[in-house]
Amino acid sequence: MNAAEKVIVLDFGGQYTQLIARRVRELNVYCEIIPYNIPIEELRAAEPAALIFSGGSASVYDPGTPRCDPRIYELNVPILGICYGMQLMAADLGGEVGNGKRQEFGKTNLFVTDDHDLLAGVEHEFVAWMSHGDQVVTAPPGFNVIARSENTNVAAMVDRTRRLYGLQFHPEVIHTPGGKLILNNFLQRICAFSGEWTMENFVESSTAEINRVLDSRERVVCGLSGGVDSAVAAALVHRAIGDRLVCVFVDHGLMRKGEKEAVMSTFSREFNMNIVAVDAGEEFLTLLRGVTDPEAKRKIIGNHFIRVFEREADKLGEISYLVQGTLYPDVIESGTATAAVIKSHHNVGGLPDDMRLGLIEPLKYLFKDEVRQVGLELGLPEEIVMRHPFPGPGLGVRVLGEVTPEKVAVLQEADAIVIEEIKAAGLYGEIWQAFAVLPNILSVGVKGDRRTYAHTIVLRAVTSHDGMTADWYPMPYDLLGRISSRLVNEIPEVNRFVYDVTTKPPGTIEWE
Ligand code: XMP
């Protein structure tokens, strides 16, 4: 990473804040999100080379509205204010913010009146996404207006001497087609960044960082789950410290078909990693016997997982750190965005206090798609890197009601068929998550001349950006037909297939 090219997005609570950071990173400039009320000393210590003020839903003159320390304008770095961020800048610096002629929401025509820097190369009349009640009525002293809309006299403004810029519209959303060019103008023309933040550089700088912090004998443990995040985190730490990383793969017996083999063949054979596989399926299934309540099942699986991991880690001798595949969205949500990637930490995730493990979270500044790029960069197979998310309790929450080895086996077969067909149709990458569910419903059917009384399989397939909301995927009928026919023909215990067409909310993605 080129540390001299760090952008900090000050978050004023706008709905597109994460999107701003992603767009900046897509333009190969490193970017972090920090709450707007960070003390000015801390902000200065973070050494941003440029700032972006995000949007937000507040009105700048309301009491209690989010404001930053006005000394921020003396940091002498370029600042881009977007929507609320621009209004705040205008209000802070002596301009006037008001209700304007009309509120604007949605696509709006903009007219460029000055294309020297921020709006260079953009069409003189272009479409932008507006979403505001207030607007800047008069730009502050020292500012020039560089664009207007039908309803807004000041749709974009600049003070070139102080390098302060404001946009009333949202350049980060796809509904502003020239938005990426505008952000790029800010980064390249105004900030003079070279744009060297790539995943290749990230791998290099983070492995160097891990080696700088760990002393040359310290050993590290990582729990591998078969999921993308832990896989990439492990591969990255392995690149840094090789054999001093020990991975523990706990097979709770609730994995997808072939999962354990895929993980072992990639990490143990191809990457030659130090990996301990624990076959704990029987223990888990014994504990789950007779348990039907979803929350009780989740607790049993979660608690026992920690116990098994702890037991194995105890056998490894002296260990100083635990690797976790925490991602940036979790960090932003927990409000700890300024914390370091490696820190000393006790009692991690329920592990016993006397283990005194530090934490290594090498992906904590990355978004999911960046993690996938890092995985590919490290040579992990697409099969692992592009995998759909899989919940910790695994098939334990996809076999509804009591979990038995027989039901798990049926579901593993069904899930494998579903995924194989979706991949064969070339649709796997379009879908956030697709999987089979065993709802524990027996129904009557007929196979050949024989009456059957067998299981139903549900297919759940959704699109989503973050798993928080989801829409059911419009699965082509012919594909549904192929899946149906394979399920009922190839799995004797199955005689019926249904497709789940529920959005989230009100449904959840998983069935339990
Ligand atoms: P729901 O079912 O709540 O799921 O709509 C949202 C996303 O979270 C995943 N999920 C989990 N992931 N441990 C995990 O690591 C869990 O216990 C867990 N439960 C749900 C789910 O697969 C979906 O992607």
XYZ file of C-alpha atoms and ligand atoms in Angstrom:
536
model
C 0.000 0.000 0.000
C 1.164 3.516 -0.696
C 0.607 4.919 2.796
C 0.950 8.469 1.516
C -2.242 7.997 -0.499
C -4.789 7.271 2.213
C -8.282 8.699 1.874
C -10.481 8.901 4.935
C -14.231 9.017 4.459
C -15.867 10.740 7.407
C -19.156 8.986 7.963
C -22.080 11.300 8.695
C -24.551 8.423 8.591
C -25.265 8.379 4.872
C -26.653 5.250 3.285
C -23.935 5.203 0.616
C -20.860 5.643 2.834
C -19.511 2.124 2.245
C -20.089 2.563 -1.441
C -17.894 5.680 -1.484
C -15.043 3.694 0.079
C -15.465 0.873 -2.406
C -15.428 3.227 -5.375
C -12.255 4.899 -4.142
C -10.598 1.515 -3.732
C -11.756 0.472 -7.187
C -9.732 3.447 -8.369
C -6.725 1.885 -6.628
C -6.517 4.298 -3.722
C -6.657 2.977 -0.166
C -9.598 4.269 1.814
C -10.998 3.947 5.318
C -14.288 4.947 6.899
C -14.184 6.751 10.241
C -17.055 8.205 12.299
C -17.515 11.963 11.801
C -16.912 12.775 15.463
C -13.370 11.388 15.686
C -11.269 13.796 17.790
C -9.208 16.032 15.535
C -5.913 14.856 17.103
C -6.736 11.254 16.218
C -7.698 12.220 12.716
C -4.439 14.099 12.281
C -2.527 11.086 13.633
C -4.222 8.853 11.045
C -2.489 11.008 8.404
C -5.132 11.166 5.699
C -3.898 12.526 2.384
C -7.453 13.486 1.477
C -10.875 13.512 3.111
C -14.349 12.806 1.843
C -17.381 13.902 3.831
C -20.179 11.389 3.279
C -23.843 12.127 2.831
C -26.231 11.936 5.758
C -29.896 12.389 6.427
C -29.636 15.334 8.842
C -30.252 19.004 8.160
C -27.191 21.170 8.926
C -28.992 23.772 11.042
C -30.858 21.279 13.246
C -29.693 21.087 16.842
C -27.658 17.949 17.481
C -26.886 17.442 13.813
C -23.608 15.561 13.119
C -20.738 18.058 12.725
C -17.002 17.608 12.684
C -14.365 19.726 14.381
C -14.012 22.890 12.211
C -10.218 22.644 12.568
C -10.564 19.910 9.968
C -10.411 22.628 7.277
C -6.935 23.548 8.543
C -5.478 20.067 7.952
C -4.435 21.303 4.538
C -5.594 18.217 2.619
C -8.130 18.177 -0.229
C -11.701 17.619 0.987
C -14.649 16.444 -1.086
C -18.066 16.933 0.496
C -20.893 14.830 -0.910
C -24.537 15.880 -0.415
C -24.858 16.467 3.352
C -21.050 16.668 3.406
C -21.176 19.565 0.957
C -23.937 21.313 2.884
C -21.952 20.995 6.082
C -18.879 22.430 4.394
C -20.947 25.342 3.065
C -22.524 26.037 6.442
C -19.174 25.799 8.260
C -17.425 28.182 5.873
C -19.977 30.972 5.622
C -22.278 29.860 2.803
C -26.019 29.479 3.044
C -27.973 26.228 3.147
C -31.738 26.145 2.743
C -34.647 24.284 1.287
C -34.081 25.678 -2.203
C -36.685 25.683 -4.908
C -37.587 22.025 -4.590
C -36.361 18.864 -2.991
C -34.756 16.464 -5.449
C -34.783 12.677 -5.261
C -33.654 10.442 -8.097
C -32.115 11.115 -11.467
C -31.591 14.788 -12.243
C -30.063 16.671 -15.167
C -26.920 18.604 -14.267
C -25.310 21.407 -16.252
C -21.546 21.862 -15.985
C -20.392 25.467 -15.892
C -16.693 24.867 -15.170
C -14.887 21.695 -16.205
C -11.357 22.536 -15.142
C -10.713 19.854 -12.576
C -13.422 17.969 -10.673
C -15.794 17.827 -13.627
C -13.156 17.503 -16.365
C -14.182 15.122 -19.134
C -17.802 14.869 -17.951
C -20.555 15.696 -20.500
C -21.687 19.300 -20.131
C -25.170 18.088 -19.471
C -25.218 14.848 -17.515
C -27.479 12.716 -15.339
C -26.739 12.455 -11.629
C -28.415 10.863 -8.639
C -29.816 13.355 -6.157
C -31.280 12.524 -2.789
C -31.628 15.654 -0.712
C -34.057 17.917 1.036
C -31.671 20.773 1.804
C -29.250 22.323 -0.644
C -26.528 24.955 -0.781
C -28.285 28.199 -1.731
C -25.169 30.389 -1.661
C -21.636 29.037 -1.901
C -19.245 30.262 0.819
C -16.798 33.094 0.091
C -13.857 31.859 -1.968
C -15.906 29.153 -3.734
C -16.898 29.007 -7.422
C -19.994 27.215 -8.625
C -19.075 24.576 -11.233
C -22.452 22.922 -11.906
C -26.161 23.619 -11.443
C -29.380 21.684 -11.940
C -32.893 22.848 -12.764
C -33.678 23.147 -9.101
C -30.265 23.820 -7.641
C -28.094 26.823 -8.378
C -25.135 25.279 -6.569
C -24.974 21.597 -7.582
C -21.162 21.536 -7.348
C -18.653 24.037 -5.938
C -14.895 24.445 -5.539
C -12.410 26.543 -3.618
C -9.222 25.790 -5.549
C -6.963 27.682 -3.173
C -7.953 25.634 -0.147
C -8.663 22.514 -2.277
C -12.218 22.166 -0.961
C -14.855 20.586 -3.228
C -18.569 19.910 -2.898
C -21.059 17.829 -4.864
C -24.767 18.008 -4.184
C -25.274 14.688 -5.996
C -23.903 11.203 -5.358
C -20.989 10.269 -7.655
C -20.618 6.878 -5.922
C -23.896 5.328 -7.124
C -24.298 3.678 -10.512
C -27.204 6.012 -11.331
C -24.608 8.762 -11.812
C -22.884 7.357 -14.913
C -20.045 9.896 -14.839
C -19.537 9.432 -11.098
C -16.472 7.270 -11.324
C -14.758 9.789 -13.584
C -15.565 12.570 -11.117
C -14.121 10.605 -8.189
C -11.103 9.774 -10.289
C -10.641 13.473 -11.065
C -10.663 14.158 -7.343
C -8.074 11.472 -6.660
C -5.782 12.005 -9.649
C -6.108 15.619 -10.736
C -6.763 17.217 -7.377
C -4.969 14.953 -4.899
C -2.310 13.906 -7.468
C -2.472 10.272 -6.342
C -0.806 7.640 -8.468
C -3.319 4.909 -7.526
C -1.160 1.975 -6.516
C -3.510 0.195 -4.125
C -3.906 -3.237 -5.682
C -4.464 -6.624 -4.147
C -0.965 -7.618 -5.181
C 0.451 -4.727 -3.174
C -1.891 -5.531 -0.331
C -0.517 -9.071 -0.091
C 3.010 -7.714 -0.048
C 2.396 -5.024 2.564
C 0.305 -7.151 4.883
C 2.749 -10.064 4.902
C 5.516 -7.575 5.695
C 3.357 -6.155 8.509
C 2.735 -9.607 10.007
C 6.454 -10.331 9.965
C 7.249 -6.981 11.504
C 4.907 -7.536 14.459
C 5.604 -11.211 15.172
C 8.992 -12.236 16.405
C 10.653 -14.948 14.388
C 9.694 -17.804 16.693
C 6.093 -16.973 17.516
C 3.506 -19.492 16.333
C 0.002 -18.798 15.193
C -3.191 -20.861 15.001
C -6.098 -20.489 12.569
C -9.473 -22.210 12.528
C -10.278 -23.214 8.951
C -13.944 -23.649 8.157
C -13.951 -24.082 4.402
C -15.465 -20.597 4.117
C -13.832 -17.927 1.966
C -12.749 -15.590 4.761
C -10.861 -18.045 6.939
C -9.344 -19.679 3.860
C -7.942 -16.402 2.546
C -6.799 -15.257 5.989
C -4.941 -18.537 6.500
C -3.327 -18.435 3.059
C -2.174 -14.870 3.655
C -0.654 -15.599 7.059
C 0.924 -18.731 5.624
C 2.550 -16.623 2.905
C 4.047 -14.506 5.685
C 5.219 -17.063 8.230
C 5.008 -20.478 6.544
C 5.118 -23.412 8.928
C 4.727 -21.317 12.039
C 1.026 -21.193 11.156
C -0.957 -24.221 12.256
C -4.491 -24.569 10.905
C -7.159 -26.509 12.700
C -10.023 -27.800 10.603
C -12.885 -29.014 12.767
C -15.203 -31.264 10.786
C -18.456 -31.077 12.736
C -20.074 -33.562 10.395
C -22.346 -30.852 9.048
C -20.204 -29.811 6.078
C -21.269 -29.834 2.459
C -20.427 -32.899 0.387
C -16.745 -32.984 -0.478
C -15.953 -29.936 1.646
C -13.421 -31.543 3.906
C -11.637 -33.198 0.983
C -11.500 -29.887 -0.926
C -10.049 -28.017 2.050
C -7.515 -30.710 2.836
C -6.397 -31.135 -0.734
C -5.940 -27.416 -1.256
C -4.273 -26.510 1.997
C -2.478 -29.640 2.990
C -1.392 -30.992 -0.380
C -1.180 -27.983 -2.711
C -0.115 -25.340 -0.199
C 1.760 -27.759 1.996
C 0.320 -26.114 5.072
C 0.587 -27.379 8.578
C -2.986 -28.491 9.139
C -4.739 -30.613 11.751
C -8.079 -32.102 10.709
C -10.348 -33.122 13.548
C -13.054 -35.610 12.794
C -15.643 -34.613 15.357
C -18.833 -35.471 13.451
C -19.954 -38.169 15.848
C -19.525 -35.947 18.898
C -21.655 -33.224 17.348
C -24.363 -35.575 16.127
C -24.541 -37.231 19.522
C -25.016 -33.867 21.210
C -27.713 -32.944 18.696
C -29.714 -36.125 19.211
C -33.332 -35.309 20.112
C -32.790 -31.540 19.875
C -35.298 -29.759 17.630
C -35.256 -26.092 18.666
C -33.198 -24.043 16.150
C -31.590 -21.790 18.760
C -30.708 -24.747 20.979
C -29.111 -26.475 17.977
C -27.086 -23.362 17.107
C -25.867 -23.028 20.710
C -24.848 -26.652 20.969
C -22.909 -26.523 17.698
C -21.264 -23.155 18.500
C -20.228 -24.087 22.033
C -18.941 -27.480 21.139
C -17.011 -26.050 18.219
C -15.065 -23.828 20.592
C -14.471 -26.732 22.937
C -13.054 -28.938 20.167
C -10.911 -26.112 18.794
C -9.586 -25.367 22.265
C -8.786 -29.033 22.867
C -6.773 -29.215 19.652
C -5.060 -25.862 20.174
C -4.003 -27.023 23.633
C -2.105 -29.912 22.057
C -0.079 -27.588 19.841
C 2.243 -26.230 22.512
C 3.176 -22.585 22.738
C 0.925 -20.439 20.509
C 0.879 -16.631 20.598
C -1.765 -15.567 18.101
C -5.089 -16.573 16.615
C -5.993 -15.650 13.016
C -9.535 -14.495 12.379
C -11.152 -13.743 9.042
C -12.938 -10.578 10.202
C -13.961 -8.324 7.297
C -14.326 -4.568 7.031
C -18.156 -4.418 7.166
C -18.048 -6.174 10.596
C -15.426 -3.687 11.758
C -17.426 -0.691 10.588
C -20.553 -2.026 12.260
C -18.812 -2.615 15.560
C -17.435 0.961 15.494
C -13.822 -0.091 15.965
C -12.582 1.032 12.572
C -9.422 2.662 13.866
C -8.157 -0.434 15.696
C -4.962 -2.088 14.503
C -4.836 -5.228 12.371
C -2.790 -7.044 14.962
C -3.467 -6.480 18.598
C -3.006 -8.074 21.909
C -6.250 -9.590 23.080
C -7.365 -11.893 25.833
C -10.132 -14.432 25.902
C -10.795 -14.437 22.186
C -14.129 -15.818 21.039
C -14.652 -17.888 24.153
C -11.154 -19.386 24.270
C -9.803 -19.830 27.780
C -8.156 -16.845 29.417
C -4.888 -18.619 30.110
C -4.255 -19.083 26.392
C -3.684 -15.309 26.184
C -3.826 -15.277 22.433
C -3.254 -12.155 20.434
C -5.439 -11.612 17.388
C -4.368 -11.347 13.773
C -7.112 -10.060 11.512
C -5.375 -9.540 8.186
C -8.586 -8.894 6.215
C -10.159 -6.394 8.548
C -9.879 -3.517 6.093
C -11.196 -5.450 3.106
C -14.611 -5.881 1.558
C -15.764 -9.331 0.483
C -14.955 -8.883 -3.200
C -11.459 -7.667 -2.300
C -10.971 -10.722 -0.080
C -11.834 -12.881 -3.068
C -9.270 -11.040 -5.204
C -6.634 -11.541 -2.512
C -7.487 -15.249 -2.465
C -6.975 -15.519 -6.212
C -3.780 -13.482 -5.926
C -2.505 -16.020 -3.374
C -3.274 -18.866 -5.768
C -6.324 -20.304 -4.007
C -8.621 -22.174 -6.415
C -11.799 -20.447 -7.640
C -13.755 -23.352 -6.173
C -12.874 -22.051 -2.696
C -12.591 -18.332 -3.381
C -15.892 -17.849 -5.212
C -17.865 -20.088 -2.874
C -21.232 -18.950 -1.554
C -21.302 -18.066 2.164
C -21.899 -21.006 4.471
C -23.136 -20.603 8.048
C -20.994 -21.760 10.978
C -23.554 -24.370 12.131
C -23.537 -25.744 8.573
C -26.153 -28.253 7.523
C -27.259 -28.366 11.167
C -29.545 -25.400 10.408
C -30.596 -26.737 7.003
C -31.913 -30.047 8.298
C -34.979 -28.725 10.085
C -35.825 -30.210 13.448
C -33.757 -33.087 14.750
C -30.462 -33.651 12.951
C -29.606 -37.271 12.241
C -26.724 -38.746 10.225
C -29.214 -40.126 7.682
C -30.844 -36.755 7.091
C -27.480 -35.034 6.810
C -26.419 -37.589 4.197
C -29.597 -36.996 2.143
C -29.117 -33.239 2.320
C -25.458 -33.471 1.302
C -26.427 -35.403 -1.819
C -29.266 -33.004 -2.636
C -27.098 -29.931 -2.100
C -24.360 -31.336 -4.328
C -26.861 -31.903 -7.166
C -28.349 -28.422 -6.783
C -24.954 -26.721 -6.880
C -23.690 -28.873 -9.739
C -26.702 -27.967 -11.896
C -26.568 -24.257 -11.049
C -22.877 -24.194 -11.922
C -23.491 -26.130 -15.144
C -26.071 -23.497 -16.106
C -23.439 -20.794 -15.528
C -25.538 -19.066 -12.863
C -23.522 -19.737 -9.699
C -21.712 -16.383 -9.822
C -24.969 -14.424 -10.186
C -26.407 -15.843 -6.996
C -25.435 -14.741 -3.478
C -26.328 -18.083 -1.964
C -28.023 -21.233 -3.251
C -28.540 -24.365 -1.215
C -30.833 -27.270 -0.477
C -32.906 -27.509 2.688
C -34.395 -30.669 4.176
C -37.635 -29.446 5.772
C -38.324 -32.771 7.410
C -41.589 -33.246 5.565
C -42.546 -36.688 4.318
C -45.131 -36.829 1.572
C -46.748 -39.415 -0.643
C -45.531 -40.006 -4.169
C -45.208 -42.710 -6.760
C -42.010 -44.012 -8.350
C -42.497 -46.670 -11.019
C -45.524 -48.590 -9.806
C -44.649 -48.183 -6.171
C -46.110 -45.770 -3.670
C -43.454 -43.780 -1.853
C -43.490 -41.849 1.381
C -40.325 -39.797 1.303
C -38.569 -36.475 1.891
C -39.140 -33.130 0.229
C -36.179 -30.981 -0.800
C -36.463 -27.198 -0.839
C -34.221 -25.039 -2.982
C -33.335 -21.637 -1.550
C -31.493 -19.271 -3.904
C -31.188 -15.543 -3.290
C -29.483 -12.442 -4.565
C -28.145 -10.021 -1.975
C -25.386 -7.452 -1.435
C -24.572 -8.188 2.168
C -26.950 -10.859 3.430
C -28.963 -8.259 5.351
C -31.736 -8.144 2.771
C -32.301 -10.600 -0.042
C -34.501 -11.321 -3.016
C -35.342 -14.760 -4.343
C -33.529 -15.574 -7.539
C -35.695 -15.981 -10.661
C -34.450 -19.472 -11.393
C -35.127 -20.553 -15.003
C -37.908 -23.155 -15.252
C -35.830 -25.582 -17.279
C -33.107 -25.545 -14.631
C -35.672 -26.137 -11.891
C -36.931 -29.035 -13.980
C -33.461 -30.565 -14.302
C -32.759 -30.224 -10.584
C -36.135 -31.721 -9.729
C -35.707 -34.701 -11.949
C -32.192 -35.435 -10.719
C -33.169 -35.129 -7.043
C -36.097 -37.526 -7.220
C -34.309 -39.968 -9.515
C -30.897 -40.082 -7.884
C -31.823 -39.907 -4.192
C -34.086 -42.761 -3.091
C -35.133 -40.903 0.076
C -36.494 -37.929 -1.936
C -39.756 -37.817 -3.903
C -40.643 -34.112 -4.055
C -38.939 -30.788 -4.800
C -40.151 -27.215 -4.148
C -38.661 -23.736 -4.718
C -38.677 -21.061 -2.012
C -39.873 -17.673 -3.334
C -39.626 -15.588 -0.154
C -37.739 -12.306 0.153
C -35.782 -11.249 3.253
C -37.449 -9.649 5.099
C -39.817 -11.152 6.059
C -38.070 -14.506 5.516
C -34.462 -15.088 6.502
C -31.981 -16.643 4.091
C -31.448 -19.747 6.206
C -34.496 -21.717 7.301
C -33.392 -21.970 10.932
P -30.112 -15.179 7.675
O -30.570 -16.602 7.695
O -30.079 -14.554 9.034
O -28.602 -15.211 7.162
O -30.887 -14.342 6.686
C -27.868 -14.106 6.707
C -26.499 -14.589 6.261
O -25.756 -15.068 7.386
C -25.417 -16.428 7.225
N -25.540 -17.062 8.541
C -24.509 -17.383 9.328
N -23.170 -17.255 9.150
N -22.788 -18.253 11.269
C -22.319 -17.708 10.104
O -21.096 -17.625 9.953
C -24.107 -18.397 11.521
O -24.503 -18.892 12.568
C -25.002 -17.940 10.495
N -26.366 -17.938 10.389
C -26.664 -17.394 9.191
C -26.398 -16.963 6.204
O -25.904 -18.127 5.544
C -26.570 -15.778 5.293
O -25.480 -15.664 4.398
